């Protein structure tokens, strides 16, 4: 069951990789589930532009089921998956939420740096021989026939094969997930964000249940731009509520505590 499930995930990731090579403004969601009893497997999937949900309840043995849910909007990813199995059975589920938007930053010249902060919170849990995982990836893509490149802005994930992992990248928790990238003023670039969740139940050797619940929201929560600049999006989404050109003290600490400490040391030497 586990090999079949991971082969389905691999196929989904390859499809995503093909679509991501030519970034375009939009949203995409995908959810797939499978369940196995006695060597026979059922599989179902659903894919739409902004939301997707699918579940599989095995009629042969009611204690085998899988479900996946995903939602996407500009600036927001949500995904969750869960499985329930018992001895000599297996189930698997995965969800994928994707959005991409085109941006332009004005108010300066040449090249500069911007910071994007993302919130992410959810829970991984697994019992028996089951497991669950998540991956959250944000990328910057630039291609105007003059400047070409891709930068990783955020790349994080975790998995568990037993126990519970609580993820809380929020301002009230561990702090936002911050990433920076270099941009050219008055020239467009793309930001793409994808959230994956996956869950699988133990099969043929002990069973178990699992879930990967990140449906609370992964969101673009804060944008820090150079002073005097502004950002607009092709989708028409209003990100101004997230924008700031004067970082708060806590944000400055997160972005450059080491640099600040070095500056204080230099100042003390100058006074001497």
CSV table of C-alpha atoms in Angstrom, one decimal:
chain,number,residue,atom,x,y,z
A,1,UNK,CA,0.0,0.0,0.0
A,2,UNK,CA,2.7,2.4,0.9
A,3,UNK,CA,4.6,1.9,-2.4
A,4,UNK,CA,1.4,2.4,-4.3
A,5,UNK,CA,0.6,5.5,-2.4
A,6,UNK,CA,4.0,7.1,-2.9
A,7,UNK,CA,3.9,6.3,-6.6
A,8,UNK,CA,0.6,8.3,-6.8
A,9,UNK,CA,2.2,11.2,-4.9
A,10,UNK,CA,5.3,11.1,-7.3
A,11,UNK,CA,3.0,11.3,-10.3
A,12,UNK,CA,1.2,14.3,-8.8
A,13,UNK,CA,4.5,16.1,-8.0
A,14,UNK,CA,5.7,15.5,-11.6
A,15,UNK,CA,2.6,17.0,-12.9
A,16,UNK,CA,3.1,20.0,-10.7
A,17,UNK,CA,6.7,20.3,-11.8
A,18,UNK,CA,5.6,20.5,-15.4
A,19,UNK,CA,3.1,23.2,-14.8
A,20,UNK,CA,5.4,25.2,-12.5
A,21,UNK,CA,8.1,25.5,-15.1
A,22,UNK,CA,5.9,28.0,-16.9
A,23,UNK,CA,4.4,30.1,-14.1
A,24,UNK,CA,1.1,31.8,-14.7
A,25,UNK,CA,-1.3,33.7,-12.5
A,26,UNK,CA,-3.9,31.5,-11.0
A,27,UNK,CA,-4.8,28.9,-8.4
A,28,UNK,CA,-4.9,25.1,-8.4
A,29,UNK,CA,-5.9,22.4,-5.9
A,30,UNK,CA,-5.7,18.6,-6.0
A,31,UNK,CA,-6.8,15.8,-3.7
A,32,UNK,CA,-6.4,12.1,-4.0
A,33,UNK,CA,-7.2,9.1,-1.8
A,34,UNK,CA,-6.8,5.3,-2.0
A,35,UNK,CA,-7.8,2.4,0.2
A,36,UNK,CA,-6.8,-1.2,0.2
A,37,UNK,CA,-8.4,-4.4,1.6
A,38,UNK,CA,-7.2,-7.9,1.0
A,39,UNK,CA,-4.9,-6.8,-1.9
A,40,UNK,CA,-7.5,-4.9,-3.9
A,41,UNK,CA,-7.2,-1.1,-4.0
A,42,UNK,CA,-9.7,1.7,-4.7
A,43,UNK,CA,-8.5,5.1,-5.9
A,44,UNK,CA,-10.3,8.4,-6.3
A,45,UNK,CA,-9.2,12.0,-7.0
A,46,UNK,CA,-10.4,15.5,-7.6
A,47,UNK,CA,-8.8,18.6,-9.1
A,48,UNK,CA,-10.3,22.1,-9.5
A,49,UNK,CA,-9.1,25.7,-9.7
A,50,UNK,CA,-9.8,26.9,-6.1
A,51,UNK,CA,-11.0,24.0,-3.9
A,52,UNK,CA,-11.0,20.2,-4.0
A,53,UNK,CA,-12.2,17.4,-1.7
A,54,UNK,CA,-12.4,13.7,-2.0
A,55,UNK,CA,-13.0,10.7,0.3
A,56,UNK,CA,-12.9,6.9,0.0
A,57,UNK,CA,-14.9,4.7,2.4
A,58,UNK,CA,-14.2,1.1,1.7
A,59,UNK,CA,-17.4,-1.0,1.7
A,60,UNK,CA,-15.6,-4.3,2.3
A,61,UNK,CA,-14.2,-3.2,5.6
A,62,UNK,CA,-15.7,0.0,7.1
A,63,UNK,CA,-12.6,0.7,9.2
A,64,UNK,CA,-10.7,1.7,6.1
A,65,UNK,CA,-11.1,5.2,4.8
A,66,UNK,CA,-9.1,8.2,3.5
A,67,UNK,CA,-10.0,11.8,2.8
A,68,UNK,CA,-8.3,14.9,1.4
A,69,UNK,CA,-9.3,18.5,1.3
A,70,UNK,CA,-7.6,21.5,-0.3
A,71,UNK,CA,-8.3,25.2,-0.9
A,72,UNK,CA,-6.3,27.9,-2.7
A,73,UNK,CA,-6.7,31.7,-3.2
A,74,UNK,CA,-4.2,34.4,-3.9
A,75,UNK,CA,-2.0,34.6,-0.8
A,76,UNK,CA,-3.6,31.6,0.9
A,77,UNK,CA,-3.0,27.8,0.9
A,78,UNK,CA,-5.0,25.2,2.8
A,79,UNK,CA,-4.7,21.5,2.7
A,80,UNK,CA,-5.4,18.4,4.9
A,81,UNK,CA,-5.4,14.7,4.6
A,82,UNK,CA,-6.3,11.8,6.8
A,83,UNK,CA,-6.5,8.0,6.9
A,84,UNK,CA,-8.0,5.3,9.1
A,85,UNK,CA,-6.9,1.7,8.8
A,86,UNK,CA,-6.8,-1.6,10.7
A,87,UNK,CA,-4.7,-4.8,10.6
A,88,UNK,CA,-4.2,-6.2,7.1
A,89,UNK,CA,-5.6,-3.0,5.5
A,90,UNK,CA,-4.2,0.3,4.2
A,91,UNK,CA,-5.3,3.7,3.1
A,92,UNK,CA,-3.6,6.8,1.7
A,93,UNK,CA,-4.5,10.4,1.1
A,94,UNK,CA,-2.8,13.6,-0.2
A,95,UNK,CA,-3.7,17.2,-0.9
A,96,UNK,CA,-2.0,20.0,-2.8
A,97,UNK,CA,-2.9,23.7,-2.8
A,98,UNK,CA,-1.1,26.1,-5.2
A,99,UNK,CA,-1.3,29.8,-6.1
A,100,UNK,CA,0.8,32.1,-8.2
A,101,UNK,CA,0.7,35.8,-8.7
A,102,UNK,CA,2.6,38.4,-10.8
A,103,UNK,CA,4.0,41.4,-9.0
A,104,UNK,CA,5.6,44.8,-9.8
A,105,UNK,CA,7.4,46.9,-7.3
A,106,UNK,CA,7.8,50.6,-8.1
A,107,UNK,CA,9.3,53.7,-6.4
A,108,UNK,CA,13.0,53.1,-6.9
A,109,UNK,CA,15.6,52.1,-9.5
A,110,UNK,CA,17.9,49.2,-10.2
A,111,UNK,CA,17.9,46.2,-8.0
A,112,UNK,CA,16.7,45.9,-4.4
A,113,UNK,CA,15.5,43.3,-1.8
A,114,UNK,CA,12.1,42.5,-0.5
A,115,UNK,CA,11.0,40.3,2.4
A,116,UNK,CA,7.9,38.2,2.5
A,117,UNK,CA,6.6,36.6,5.8
A,118,UNK,CA,4.3,33.6,5.7
A,119,UNK,CA,2.2,32.2,8.6
A,120,UNK,CA,1.7,28.4,8.8
A,121,UNK,CA,0.1,26.3,11.5
A,122,UNK,CA,-1.1,22.7,11.6
A,123,UNK,CA,-0.7,19.3,13.1
A,124,UNK,CA,0.9,16.0,12.0
A,125,UNK,CA,-0.2,12.8,13.9
A,126,UNK,CA,0.2,9.1,13.3
A,127,UNK,CA,-0.5,5.9,15.3
A,128,UNK,CA,0.6,2.3,14.8
A,129,UNK,CA,2.6,2.0,11.6
A,130,UNK,CA,0.9,4.9,9.9
A,131,UNK,CA,2.6,8.2,8.9
A,132,UNK,CA,2.0,11.8,7.8
A,133,UNK,CA,3.9,14.7,6.3
A,134,UNK,CA,3.7,18.2,4.9
A,135,UNK,CA,5.8,20.4,2.7
A,136,UNK,CA,5.4,24.2,2.1
A,137,UNK,CA,7.4,25.8,-0.7
A,138,UNK,CA,7.4,29.4,-1.9
A,139,UNK,CA,9.4,30.4,-4.9
A,140,UNK,CA,10.3,33.7,-6.7
A,141,UNK,CA,10.5,33.4,-10.5
A,142,UNK,CA,11.9,36.0,-12.9
A,143,UNK,CA,11.9,35.9,-16.7
A,144,UNK,CA,11.7,39.0,-18.8
A,145,UNK,CA,14.3,37.9,-21.4
A,146,UNK,CA,16.8,40.1,-19.7
A,147,UNK,CA,17.0,38.8,-16.1
A,148,UNK,CA,16.2,35.1,-15.7
A,149,UNK,CA,16.2,33.2,-12.4
A,150,UNK,CA,14.4,31.4,-9.7
A,151,UNK,CA,15.0,31.8,-5.9
A,152,UNK,CA,13.7,29.8,-3.0
A,153,UNK,CA,11.9,32.1,-0.6
A,154,UNK,CA,10.5,29.5,1.9
A,155,UNK,CA,11.1,25.8,2.0
A,156,UNK,CA,10.0,23.8,5.0
A,157,UNK,CA,8.4,20.5,5.9
A,158,UNK,CA,8.2,17.6,8.4
A,159,UNK,CA,7.0,14.0,8.7
A,160,UNK,CA,6.2,11.6,11.5
A,161,UNK,CA,5.8,7.8,11.6
A,162,UNK,CA,4.4,7.9,15.2
A,163,UNK,CA,3.4,10.6,17.6
A,164,UNK,CA,2.3,14.2,17.1
A,165,UNK,CA,4.1,17.3,15.7
A,166,UNK,CA,2.5,20.7,16.2
A,167,UNK,CA,3.6,23.4,13.7
A,168,UNK,CA,3.0,27.1,14.7
A,169,UNK,CA,4.7,29.6,12.5
A,170,UNK,CA,2.5,32.5,13.5
A,171,UNK,CA,3.2,35.9,15.2
A,172,UNK,CA,1.8,34.4,18.4
A,173,UNK,CA,3.8,31.2,18.0
A,174,UNK,CA,7.3,30.6,16.6
A,175,UNK,CA,7.2,33.6,14.4
A,176,UNK,CA,6.5,33.9,10.7
A,177,UNK,CA,8.4,32.1,8.0
A,178,UNK,CA,10.6,34.8,6.4
A,179,UNK,CA,12.2,34.8,3.1
A,180,UNK,CA,13.9,37.4,0.9
A,181,UNK,CA,14.6,37.9,-2.8
A,182,UNK,CA,16.2,40.4,-5.1
A,183,UNK,CA,14.0,42.2,-7.6
A,184,UNK,CA,14.3,44.9,-10.3
A,185,UNK,CA,12.1,48.0,-10.0
A,186,UNK,CA,9.3,48.4,-12.6
A,187,UNK,CA,9.9,44.8,-13.9
A,188,UNK,CA,7.4,42.0,-13.2
A,189,UNK,CA,8.1,38.8,-11.3
A,190,UNK,CA,6.1,35.8,-10.0
A,191,UNK,CA,5.6,34.4,-6.5
A,192,UNK,CA,4.3,30.9,-6.4
A,193,UNK,CA,3.3,29.1,-3.2
A,194,UNK,CA,2.4,25.4,-2.8
A,195,UNK,CA,1.3,23.4,0.3
A,196,UNK,CA,1.3,19.6,0.2
A,197,UNK,CA,-0.1,17.2,2.9
A,198,UNK,CA,0.0,13.4,2.8
A,199,UNK,CA,-1.1,10.6,5.1
A,200,UNK,CA,-0.9,6.9,5.0
A,201,UNK,CA,-2.2,4.1,7.2
A,202,UNK,CA,-0.2,1.0,8.1
A,203,UNK,CA,-0.8,-1.9,5.8
A,204,UNK,CA,-0.6,-5.7,6.3
A,205,UNK,CA,1.5,-5.4,9.5
A,206,UNK,CA,-0.3,-3.5,12.2
A,207,UNK,CA,-2.5,-0.8,10.7
A,208,UNK,CA,-2.9,2.6,12.2
A,209,UNK,CA,-4.4,6.0,11.5
A,210,UNK,CA,-2.9,9.4,10.6
A,211,UNK,CA,-3.7,12.9,9.6
A,212,UNK,CA,-1.9,16.0,8.3
A,213,UNK,CA,-4.1,19.0,9.1
A,214,UNK,CA,-3.0,22.3,7.6
A,215,UNK,CA,-6.4,23.6,6.7
A,216,UNK,CA,-6.3,26.4,9.2
A,217,UNK,CA,-4.3,28.4,6.6
A,218,UNK,CA,-0.8,29.1,5.2
A,219,UNK,CA,-0.9,32.7,4.3
A,220,UNK,CA,1.2,35.6,3.0
A,221,UNK,CA,1.0,37.7,6.2
A,222,UNK,CA,3.5,40.4,5.9
A,223,UNK,CA,5.6,42.1,3.2
A,224,UNK,CA,8.5,44.4,3.9
A,225,UNK,CA,9.5,46.7,1.0
A,226,UNK,CA,12.3,49.3,0.7
A,227,UNK,CA,11.2,52.7,2.0
A,228,UNK,CA,9.2,54.7,-0.6
A,229,UNK,CA,8.3,51.7,-2.8
A,230,UNK,CA,5.0,50.1,-3.4
A,231,UNK,CA,3.7,46.7,-4.8
A,232,UNK,CA,0.9,45.8,-7.2
A,233,UNK,CA,-0.4,42.4,-8.3
A,234,UNK,CA,-1.7,41.3,-11.7
A,235,UNK,CA,-4.5,39.3,-10.0
A,236,UNK,CA,-5.9,42.5,-8.5
A,237,UNK,CA,-5.5,41.1,-5.0
A,238,UNK,CA,-5.0,43.8,-2.4
A,239,UNK,CA,-1.9,42.9,-0.5
A,240,UNK,CA,-1.6,46.4,1.1
A,241,UNK,CA,-2.7,45.1,4.5
A,242,UNK,CA,0.4,43.0,4.6
A,243,UNK,CA,2.9,45.7,3.3
A,244,UNK,CA,5.3,47.7,5.5
A,245,UNK,CA,8.2,49.9,4.6
A,246,UNK,CA,9.3,50.5,8.2
A,247,UNK,CA,9.9,47.1,10.0
A,248,UNK,CA,8.8,46.8,13.6
A,249,UNK,CA,11.5,46.2,16.2
A,250,UNK,CA,10.6,42.5,16.5
A,251,UNK,CA,10.8,42.1,12.7
A,252,UNK,CA,14.2,43.9,12.6
A,253,UNK,CA,15.4,41.4,15.3
A,254,UNK,CA,14.3,38.4,13.2
A,255,UNK,CA,15.8,39.8,10.0
A,256,UNK,CA,19.2,40.9,11.3
A,257,UNK,CA,19.9,40.3,15.0
A,258,UNK,CA,23.5,39.4,14.1
A,259,UNK,CA,24.0,42.6,12.1
A,260,UNK,CA,22.6,44.7,14.9
A,261,UNK,CA,24.9,43.2,17.4
A,262,UNK,CA,27.9,43.8,15.2
A,263,UNK,CA,26.9,47.4,14.8
A,264,UNK,CA,26.8,47.9,18.6
A,265,UNK,CA,30.2,46.4,18.9
A,266,UNK,CA,31.6,48.8,16.3
A,267,UNK,CA,30.0,51.7,18.0
A,268,UNK,CA,31.6,50.8,21.4
A,269,UNK,CA,35.1,50.6,19.7
A,270,UNK,CA,34.6,54.0,18.1
A,271,UNK,CA,33.8,55.6,21.5
A,272,UNK,CA,37.0,54.2,22.9
